[in-house]
PDB file of C-alpha atoms in Angstrom:
ATOM      1  CA  UNK A   1     -10.798   7.699  29.412  1.00 92.00           C
ATOM      2  CA  UNK A   2     -13.904   9.793  28.802  1.00 95.00           C
ATOM      3  CA  UNK A   3     -16.562   7.918  26.844  1.00 96.00           C
ATOM      4  CA  UNK A   4     -18.850  10.058  24.699  1.00 97.00           C
ATOM      5  CA  UNK A   5     -22.274   8.650  23.851  1.00 98.00           C
ATOM      6  CA  UNK A   6     -24.189  10.287  21.025  1.00 98.00           C
ATOM      7  CA  UNK A   7     -27.903  10.015  20.489  1.00 94.00           C
ATOM      8  CA  UNK A   8     -29.843   9.229  18.504  1.00 96.00           C
ATOM      9  CA  UNK A   9     -27.803   6.950  16.282  1.00 96.00           C
ATOM     10  CA  UNK A  10     -29.797   8.045  13.254  1.00 97.00           C
ATOM     11  CA  UNK A  11     -32.046  11.058  12.806  1.00 96.00           C
ATOM     12  CA  UNK A  12     -34.467  10.990   9.890  1.00 96.00           C
ATOM     13  CA  UNK A  13     -35.639  14.471   8.949  1.00 95.00           C
ATOM     14  CA  UNK A  14     -36.608  16.611   5.954  1.00 95.00           C
ATOM     15  CA  UNK A  15     -34.979  19.757   4.600  1.00 94.00           C
ATOM     16  CA  UNK A  16     -36.177  22.786   6.535  1.00 95.00           C
ATOM     17  CA  UNK A  17     -36.669  20.846   9.762  1.00 96.00           C
ATOM     18  CA  UNK A  18     -34.733  21.335  12.986  1.00 97.00           C
ATOM     19  CA  UNK A  19     -32.162  18.759  14.081  1.00 97.00           C
ATOM     20  CA  UNK A  20     -31.118  18.272  17.686  1.00 98.00           C
ATOM     21  CA  UNK A  21     -28.172  15.991  18.406  1.00 98.00           C
ATOM     22  CA  UNK A  22     -26.981  14.962  21.839  1.00 98.00           C
ATOM     23  CA  UNK A  23     -23.549  14.078  23.204  1.00 98.00           C
ATOM     24  CA  UNK A  24     -23.233  12.802  26.760  1.00 98.00           C
ATOM     25  CA  UNK A  25     -19.886  12.311  28.489  1.00 97.00           C
ATOM     26  CA  UNK A  26     -19.083   9.640  31.072  1.00 97.00           C
ATOM     27  CA  UNK A  27     -17.438  12.329  33.213  1.00 96.00           C
ATOM     28  CA  UNK A  28     -17.268  16.075  33.145  1.00 94.00           C
ATOM     29  CA  UNK A  29     -15.492  17.553  30.128  1.00 94.00           C
ATOM     30  CA  UNK A  30     -12.757  19.856  31.341  1.00 86.00           C
ATOM     31  CA  UNK A  31     -13.416  23.542  30.606  1.00 84.00           C
ATOM     32  CA  UNK A  32     -16.032  22.576  28.018  1.00 88.00           C
ATOM     33  CA  UNK A  33     -13.359  21.377  25.631  1.00 96.00           C
ATOM     34  CA  UNK A  34     -15.965  19.820  23.349  1.00 97.00           C
ATOM     35  CA  UNK A  35     -16.036  19.984  19.557  1.00 98.00           C
ATOM     36  CA  UNK A  36     -18.477  18.906  16.862  1.00 98.00           C
ATOM     37  CA  UNK A  37     -17.475  17.694  13.405  1.00 98.00           C
ATOM     38  CA  UNK A  38     -19.440  16.973  10.248  1.00 98.00           C
ATOM     39  CA  UNK A  39     -18.414  14.172   7.910  1.00 98.00           C
ATOM     40  CA  UNK A  40     -19.907  13.540   4.493  1.00 97.00           C
ATOM     41  CA  UNK A  41     -19.363  10.280   2.575  1.00 94.00           C
ATOM     42  CA  UNK A  42     -15.883  10.065   1.088  1.00 94.00           C
ATOM     43  CA  UNK A  43     -14.709  13.230   2.830  1.00 97.00           C
ATOM     44  CA  UNK A  44     -12.595  14.099   5.820  1.00 98.00           C
ATOM     45  CA  UNK A  45     -14.383  15.462   8.877  1.00 98.00           C
ATOM     46  CA  UNK A  46     -14.903  19.226   9.116  1.00 98.00           C
ATOM     47  CA  UNK A  47     -14.785  21.216  12.331  1.00 98.00           C
ATOM     48  CA  UNK A  48     -18.117  22.885  13.079  1.00 98.00           C
ATOM     49  CA  UNK A  49     -18.013  23.857  16.753  1.00 98.00           C
ATOM     50  CA  UNK A  50     -15.295  24.147  19.403  1.00 97.00           C
ATOM     51  CA  UNK A  51     -15.326  25.143  23.029  1.00 95.00           C
ATOM     52  CA  UNK A  52     -18.812  23.628  23.248  1.00 96.00           C
ATOM     53  CA  UNK A  53     -20.493  26.598  21.559  1.00 96.00           C
ATOM     54  CA  UNK A  54     -18.163  28.572  19.289  1.00 97.00           C
ATOM     55  CA  UNK A  55     -18.638  28.198  15.545  1.00 97.00           C
ATOM     56  CA  UNK A  56     -15.523  27.509  13.503  1.00 97.00           C
ATOM     57  CA  UNK A  57     -14.549  29.801  10.663  1.00 95.00           C
ATOM     58  CA  UNK A  58     -17.020  29.771   7.799  1.00 96.00           C
ATOM     59  CA  UNK A  59     -19.690  27.717   9.558  1.00 97.00           C
ATOM     60  CA  UNK A  60     -23.216  29.047   8.888  1.00 97.00           C
ATOM     61  CA  UNK A  61     -25.210  30.350  11.821  1.00 96.00           C
ATOM     62  CA  UNK A  62     -27.902  27.692  11.417  1.00 97.00           C
ATOM     63  CA  UNK A  63     -25.438  25.526  13.360  1.00 98.00           C
ATOM     64  CA  UNK A  64     -25.430  26.204  17.075  1.00 97.00           C
ATOM     65  CA  UNK A  65     -24.304  24.267  20.101  1.00 97.00           C
ATOM     66  CA  UNK A  66     -24.582  24.415  23.837  1.00 96.00           C
ATOM     67  CA  UNK A  67     -23.922  22.461  26.965  1.00 95.00           C
ATOM     68  CA  UNK A  68     -21.485  22.006  29.797  1.00 94.00           C
ATOM     69  CA  UNK A  69     -20.172  19.360  32.119  1.00 94.00           C
ATOM     70  CA  UNK A  70     -21.461  16.073  30.734  1.00 96.00           C
ATOM     71  CA  UNK A  71     -24.328  17.099  28.445  1.00 97.00           C
ATOM     72  CA  UNK A  72     -23.891  18.818  25.112  1.00 98.00           C
ATOM     73  CA  UNK A  73     -26.193  19.559  22.189  1.00 98.00           C
ATOM     74  CA  UNK A  74     -25.719  20.460  18.536  1.00 98.00           C
ATOM     75  CA  UNK A  75     -28.681  22.096  16.833  1.00 98.00           C
ATOM     76  CA  UNK A  76     -29.185  22.683  13.139  1.00 97.00           C
ATOM     77  CA  UNK A  77     -32.021  25.182  12.949  1.00 95.00           C
ATOM     78  CA  UNK A  78     -33.211  24.520   9.398  1.00 95.00           C
ATOM     79  CA  UNK A  79     -31.705  21.605   7.569  1.00 96.00           C
ATOM     80  CA  UNK A  80     -30.257  22.315   4.152  1.00 96.00           C
ATOM     81  CA  UNK A  81     -29.690  19.454   1.668  1.00 95.00           C
ATOM     82  CA  UNK A  82     -25.932  19.672   2.252  1.00 95.00           C
ATOM     83  CA  UNK A  83     -26.375  19.121   6.016  1.00 96.00           C
ATOM     84  CA  UNK A  84     -27.275  15.461   5.646  1.00 93.00           C
ATOM     85  CA  UNK A  85     -24.161  13.796   7.009  1.00 97.00           C
ATOM     86  CA  UNK A  86     -22.683  12.120  10.075  1.00 98.00           C
ATOM     87  CA  UNK A  87     -21.889  14.298  13.088  1.00 98.00           C
ATOM     88  CA  UNK A  88     -19.304  13.490  15.743  1.00 98.00           C
ATOM     89  CA  UNK A  89     -18.585  15.082  19.067  1.00 98.00           C
ATOM     90  CA  UNK A  90     -15.060  15.053  20.486  1.00 98.00           C
ATOM     91  CA  UNK A  91     -13.649  15.983  23.865  1.00 97.00           C
ATOM     92  CA  UNK A  92     -10.124  17.398  24.013  1.00 95.00           C
ATOM     93  CA  UNK A  93      -9.874  18.236  27.664  1.00 93.00           C
ATOM     94  CA  UNK A  94      -8.591  14.926  28.991  1.00 92.00           C
ATOM     95  CA  UNK A  95      -6.085  12.594  27.395  1.00 89.00           C
ATOM     96  CA  UNK A  96      -6.761  10.489  25.460  1.00 92.00           C
ATOM     97  CA  UNK A  97      -8.964  12.743  23.428  1.00 95.00           C
ATOM     98  CA  UNK A  98     -12.049  10.764  22.407  1.00 96.00           C
ATOM     99  CA  UNK A  99     -14.847  10.885  19.846  1.00 97.00           C
ATOM    100  CA  UNK A 100     -18.461   9.892  20.121  1.00 97.00           C
ATOM    101  CA  UNK A 101     -19.728   7.127  17.855  1.00 97.00           C
ATOM    102  CA  UNK A 102     -21.569   9.558  15.592  1.00 97.00           C
ATOM    103  CA  UNK A 103     -25.119  10.539  14.691  1.00 98.00           C
ATOM    104  CA  UNK A 104     -26.245  10.141  11.108  1.00 97.00           C
ATOM    105  CA  UNK A 105     -28.678  12.789   9.895  1.00 97.00           C
ATOM    106  CA  UNK A 106     -30.545  11.365   6.936  1.00 95.00           C
ATOM    107  CA  UNK A 107     -33.439  12.378   4.761  1.00 86.00           C
TER     108      UNK A 107
ATOM    109  CA  UNK B   1      -3.840  28.396   2.678  1.00 95.00           C
ATOM    110  CA  UNK B   2      -3.329  25.649   5.229  1.00 96.00           C
ATOM    111  CA  UNK B   3      -3.115  22.230   3.624  1.00 97.00           C
ATOM    112  CA  UNK B   4      -2.348  18.728   4.834  1.00 98.00           C
ATOM    113  CA  UNK B   5      -1.616  16.354   1.995  1.00 98.00           C
ATOM    114  CA  UNK B   6      -1.560  12.612   2.511  1.00 97.00           C
ATOM    115  CA  UNK B   7      -0.474   9.771   0.278  1.00 92.00           C
ATOM    116  CA  UNK B   8      -2.967   7.716  -1.648  1.00 87.00           C
ATOM    117  CA  UNK B   9      -4.103   4.191  -1.068  1.00 95.00           C
ATOM    118  CA  UNK B  10      -1.665   1.566   0.181  1.00 96.00           C
ATOM    119  CA  UNK B  11      -2.108  -2.179  -0.248  1.00 97.00           C
ATOM    120  CA  UNK B  12       0.096  -4.356   1.948  1.00 97.00           C
ATOM    121  CA  UNK B  13       0.364  -7.932   3.148  1.00 97.00           C
ATOM    122  CA  UNK B  14       0.176  -8.972   6.804  1.00 97.00           C
ATOM    123  CA  UNK B  15       3.542  -8.655   8.483  1.00 97.00           C
ATOM    124  CA  UNK B  16       4.795  -5.915   6.170  1.00 97.00           C
ATOM    125  CA  UNK B  17       5.850  -2.499   7.389  1.00 98.00           C
ATOM    126  CA  UNK B  18       4.384   0.821   6.304  1.00 98.00           C
ATOM    127  CA  UNK B  19       5.015   4.512   6.885  1.00 98.00           C
ATOM    128  CA  UNK B  20       2.425   6.994   5.618  1.00 98.00           C
ATOM    129  CA  UNK B  21       3.167  10.712   5.314  1.00 98.00           C
ATOM    130  CA  UNK B  22       1.239  13.878   5.986  1.00 98.00           C
ATOM    131  CA  UNK B  23       2.800  17.001   4.497  1.00 98.00           C
ATOM    132  CA  UNK B  24       1.780  20.367   5.863  1.00 97.00           C
ATOM    133  CA  UNK B  25       1.948  23.683   4.057  1.00 97.00           C
ATOM    134  CA  UNK B  26       0.666  27.223   4.403  1.00 96.00           C
ATOM    135  CA  UNK B  27       1.544  27.603   8.071  1.00 96.00           C
ATOM    136  CA  UNK B  28       4.424  27.175  10.521  1.00 96.00           C
ATOM    137  CA  UNK B  29       4.539  23.376  10.591  1.00 96.00           C
ATOM    138  CA  UNK B  30       6.844  23.197  13.613  1.00 96.00           C
ATOM    139  CA  UNK B  31       4.465  25.208  15.785  1.00 95.00           C
ATOM    140  CA  UNK B  32       1.235  23.203  15.629  1.00 96.00           C
ATOM    141  CA  UNK B  33       0.429  19.729  16.919  1.00 96.00           C
ATOM    142  CA  UNK B  34      -0.482  17.143  14.272  1.00 97.00           C
ATOM    143  CA  UNK B  35      -2.663  14.180  15.165  1.00 97.00           C
ATOM    144  CA  UNK B  36      -3.712  10.920  13.548  1.00 98.00           C
ATOM    145  CA  UNK B  37      -7.250   9.547  13.479  1.00 98.00           C
ATOM    146  CA  UNK B  38      -8.356   6.084  12.379  1.00 98.00           C
ATOM    147  CA  UNK B  39     -11.661   5.297  10.717  1.00 98.00           C
ATOM    148  CA  UNK B  40     -12.358   1.651  10.107  1.00 97.00           C
ATOM    149  CA  UNK B  41     -14.741   0.791   7.264  1.00 95.00           C
ATOM    150  CA  UNK B  42     -18.225   2.028   8.079  1.00 93.00           C
ATOM    151  CA  UNK B  43     -17.221   3.042  11.595  1.00 95.00           C
ATOM    152  CA  UNK B  44     -16.522   6.156  13.621  1.00 95.00           C
ATOM    153  CA  UNK B  45     -13.436   8.204  14.366  1.00 97.00           C
ATOM    154  CA  UNK B  46     -10.696   7.047  16.758  1.00 96.00           C
ATOM    155  CA  UNK B  47      -8.003   9.371  18.126  1.00 96.00           C
ATOM    156  CA  UNK B  48      -4.657   7.592  17.813  1.00 97.00           C
ATOM    157  CA  UNK B  49      -2.031  10.054  18.929  1.00 96.00           C
ATOM    158  CA  UNK B  50      -0.431  13.407  18.368  1.00 96.00           C
ATOM    159  CA  UNK B  51       2.983  14.969  17.826  1.00 96.00           C
ATOM    160  CA  UNK B  52       4.481  18.423  18.174  1.00 96.00           C
ATOM    161  CA  UNK B  53       6.882  18.714  15.232  1.00 96.00           C
ATOM    162  CA  UNK B  54       8.939  21.406  16.927  1.00 94.00           C
ATOM    163  CA  UNK B  55      10.406  19.006  19.486  1.00 94.00           C
ATOM    164  CA  UNK B  56       8.777  15.666  18.515  1.00 95.00           C
ATOM    165  CA  UNK B  57       6.883  15.472  21.811  1.00 95.00           C
ATOM    166  CA  UNK B  58       4.408  12.637  21.164  1.00 96.00           C
ATOM    167  CA  UNK B  59       1.354  11.374  22.982  1.00 95.00           C
ATOM    168  CA  UNK B  60      -0.530   8.166  22.198  1.00 96.00           C
ATOM    169  CA  UNK B  61      -3.950   6.873  22.999  1.00 95.00           C
ATOM    170  CA  UNK B  62      -3.562   3.775  25.202  1.00 95.00           C
ATOM    171  CA  UNK B  63      -5.431   1.861  22.499  1.00 95.00           C
ATOM    172  CA  UNK B  64      -2.662   2.544  19.995  1.00 96.00           C
ATOM    173  CA  UNK B  65       0.430   2.790  22.224  1.00 96.00           C
ATOM    174  CA  UNK B  66       2.933   0.193  21.034  1.00 96.00           C
ATOM    175  CA  UNK B  67       0.900  -0.561  17.914  1.00 97.00           C
ATOM    176  CA  UNK B  68       2.030   2.394  15.801  1.00 98.00           C
ATOM    177  CA  UNK B  69       4.759   5.014  15.804  1.00 98.00           C
ATOM    178  CA  UNK B  70       4.133   8.679  15.145  1.00 98.00           C
ATOM    179  CA  UNK B  71       7.037  10.825  14.034  1.00 98.00           C
ATOM    180  CA  UNK B  72       7.763  14.078  12.237  1.00 98.00           C
ATOM    181  CA  UNK B  73      10.502  15.677  10.152  1.00 97.00           C
ATOM    182  CA  UNK B  74      10.109  19.408  10.551  1.00 96.00           C
ATOM    183  CA  UNK B  75      12.762  20.085   7.890  1.00 96.00           C
ATOM    184  CA  UNK B  76      10.327  18.832   5.252  1.00 97.00           C
ATOM    185  CA  UNK B  77       7.091  19.708   7.108  1.00 97.00           C
ATOM    186  CA  UNK B  78       5.959  16.099   7.210  1.00 98.00           C
ATOM    187  CA  UNK B  79       4.457  13.923   9.915  1.00 98.00           C
ATOM    188  CA  UNK B  80       4.338  10.153   9.692  1.00 98.00           C
ATOM    189  CA  UNK B  81       2.339   7.208  10.945  1.00 98.00           C
ATOM    190  CA  UNK B  82       4.231   3.940  10.924  1.00 98.00           C
ATOM    191  CA  UNK B  83       3.633   0.233  11.465  1.00 98.00           C
ATOM    192  CA  UNK B  84       6.396  -2.341  11.815  1.00 97.00           C
ATOM    193  CA  UNK B  85       4.184  -5.371  11.208  1.00 97.00           C
ATOM    194  CA  UNK B  86       0.738  -4.824   9.726  1.00 97.00           C
ATOM    195  CA  UNK B  87      -2.311  -6.896  10.567  1.00 97.00           C
ATOM    196  CA  UNK B  88      -5.522  -7.278   8.621  1.00 97.00           C
ATOM    197  CA  UNK B  89      -7.266  -5.352  11.407  1.00 96.00           C
ATOM    198  CA  UNK B  90      -5.150  -2.289  10.534  1.00 97.00           C
ATOM    199  CA  UNK B  91      -7.156  -1.895   7.320  1.00 97.00           C
ATOM    200  CA  UNK B  92      -8.766   1.510   7.609  1.00 98.00           C
ATOM    201  CA  UNK B  93      -8.725   5.119   6.495  1.00 98.00           C
ATOM    202  CA  UNK B  94      -6.161   7.164   8.370  1.00 98.00           C
ATOM    203  CA  UNK B  95      -6.462  10.924   8.629  1.00 98.00           C
ATOM    204  CA  UNK B  96      -3.897  13.416   9.815  1.00 98.00           C
ATOM    205  CA  UNK B  97      -5.222  16.653  11.265  1.00 98.00           C
ATOM    206  CA  UNK B  98      -3.801  19.823  12.768  1.00 97.00           C
ATOM    207  CA  UNK B  99      -4.739  21.225  16.147  1.00 96.00           C
ATOM    208  CA  UNK B 100      -6.426  24.604  15.945  1.00 93.00           C
ATOM    209  CA  UNK B 101      -4.290  26.196  18.630  1.00 83.00           C
ATOM    210  CA  UNK B 102      -0.644  25.891  19.487  1.00 81.00           C
ATOM    211  CA  UNK B 103      -1.460  23.997  22.609  1.00 85.00           C
ATOM    212  CA  UNK B 104      -2.747  20.510  23.252  1.00 88.00           C
ATOM    213  CA  UNK B 105      -6.261  21.370  24.333  1.00 92.00           C
ATOM    214  CA  UNK B 106      -7.497  22.343  20.910  1.00 94.00           C
ATOM    215  CA  UNK B 107      -9.774  20.698  18.350  1.00 96.00           C
ATOM    216  CA  UNK B 108      -8.631  19.598  14.907  1.00 97.00           C
ATOM    217  CA  UNK B 109      -9.225  22.459  12.466  1.00 96.00           C
ATOM    218  CA  UNK B 110      -7.553  21.224   9.275  1.00 97.00           C
ATOM    219  CA  UNK B 111      -7.626  17.661   8.012  1.00 98.00           C
ATOM    220  CA  UNK B 112      -5.780  15.720   5.360  1.00 98.00           C
ATOM    221  CA  UNK B 113      -7.779  13.901   2.719  1.00 97.00           C
ATOM    222  CA  UNK B 114      -7.004  10.529   4.280  1.00 97.00           C
ATOM    223  CA  UNK B 115      -4.834   7.549   3.401  1.00 98.00           C
ATOM    224  CA  UNK B 116      -6.625   4.263   2.815  1.00 98.00           C
ATOM    225  CA  UNK B 117      -4.623   1.311   4.080  1.00 98.00           C
ATOM    226  CA  UNK B 118      -5.642  -2.180   3.027  1.00 97.00           C
ATOM    227  CA  UNK B 119      -3.886  -5.177   4.550  1.00 97.00           C
ATOM    228  CA  UNK B 120      -4.685  -8.443   2.844  1.00 96.00           C
ATOM    229  CA  UNK B 121      -2.895 -11.641   1.965  1.00 94.00           C
TER     230      UNK B 121
END
């Protein structure tokens, strides 16, 4: 099973600042099958990024992602108030699919 | 519009059985994998398993194999997550979600609103 470790656990920033979130895999993620999700309190997760760097439908371009192999990054270029949430990475290249433990982006 | 609609909150006693539904609409239900994800209170997301409604091919995470049963009835566009004997540790929010593509190696693109299961004596 691939273990995904996200860092930091909590990121304290202000609106307008840049957020950089990390996701490290215990072994190489097959074909960069890596996704990022956003979850706000009381809501279901929302797909932001798939294939390590492709934005999902309707996701603003302030969200970008990169990486390959075992190291992946999600960047939010300028934080908007609605971006304060918990972010999860997920690999879907090797069964069982697994999630990271999450990074909370807080004000 | 693609939608996955789940049942509301369930309150059960230890040892009871439970089957929670996830009804899909707005797309060809038989042709997309549906998965289940657990979120325990205040915790992260855990991938439980997945089913292809077209032929009921099912895959489980080792952590959940034997603990739950995933099934689907394509005639009514509904997937299910089932327990035969609930434990207090099964108390959590359970989400169903659809895979983006028609093959296994896809992320979840649409999610249900979640079903909150509380198991308490």
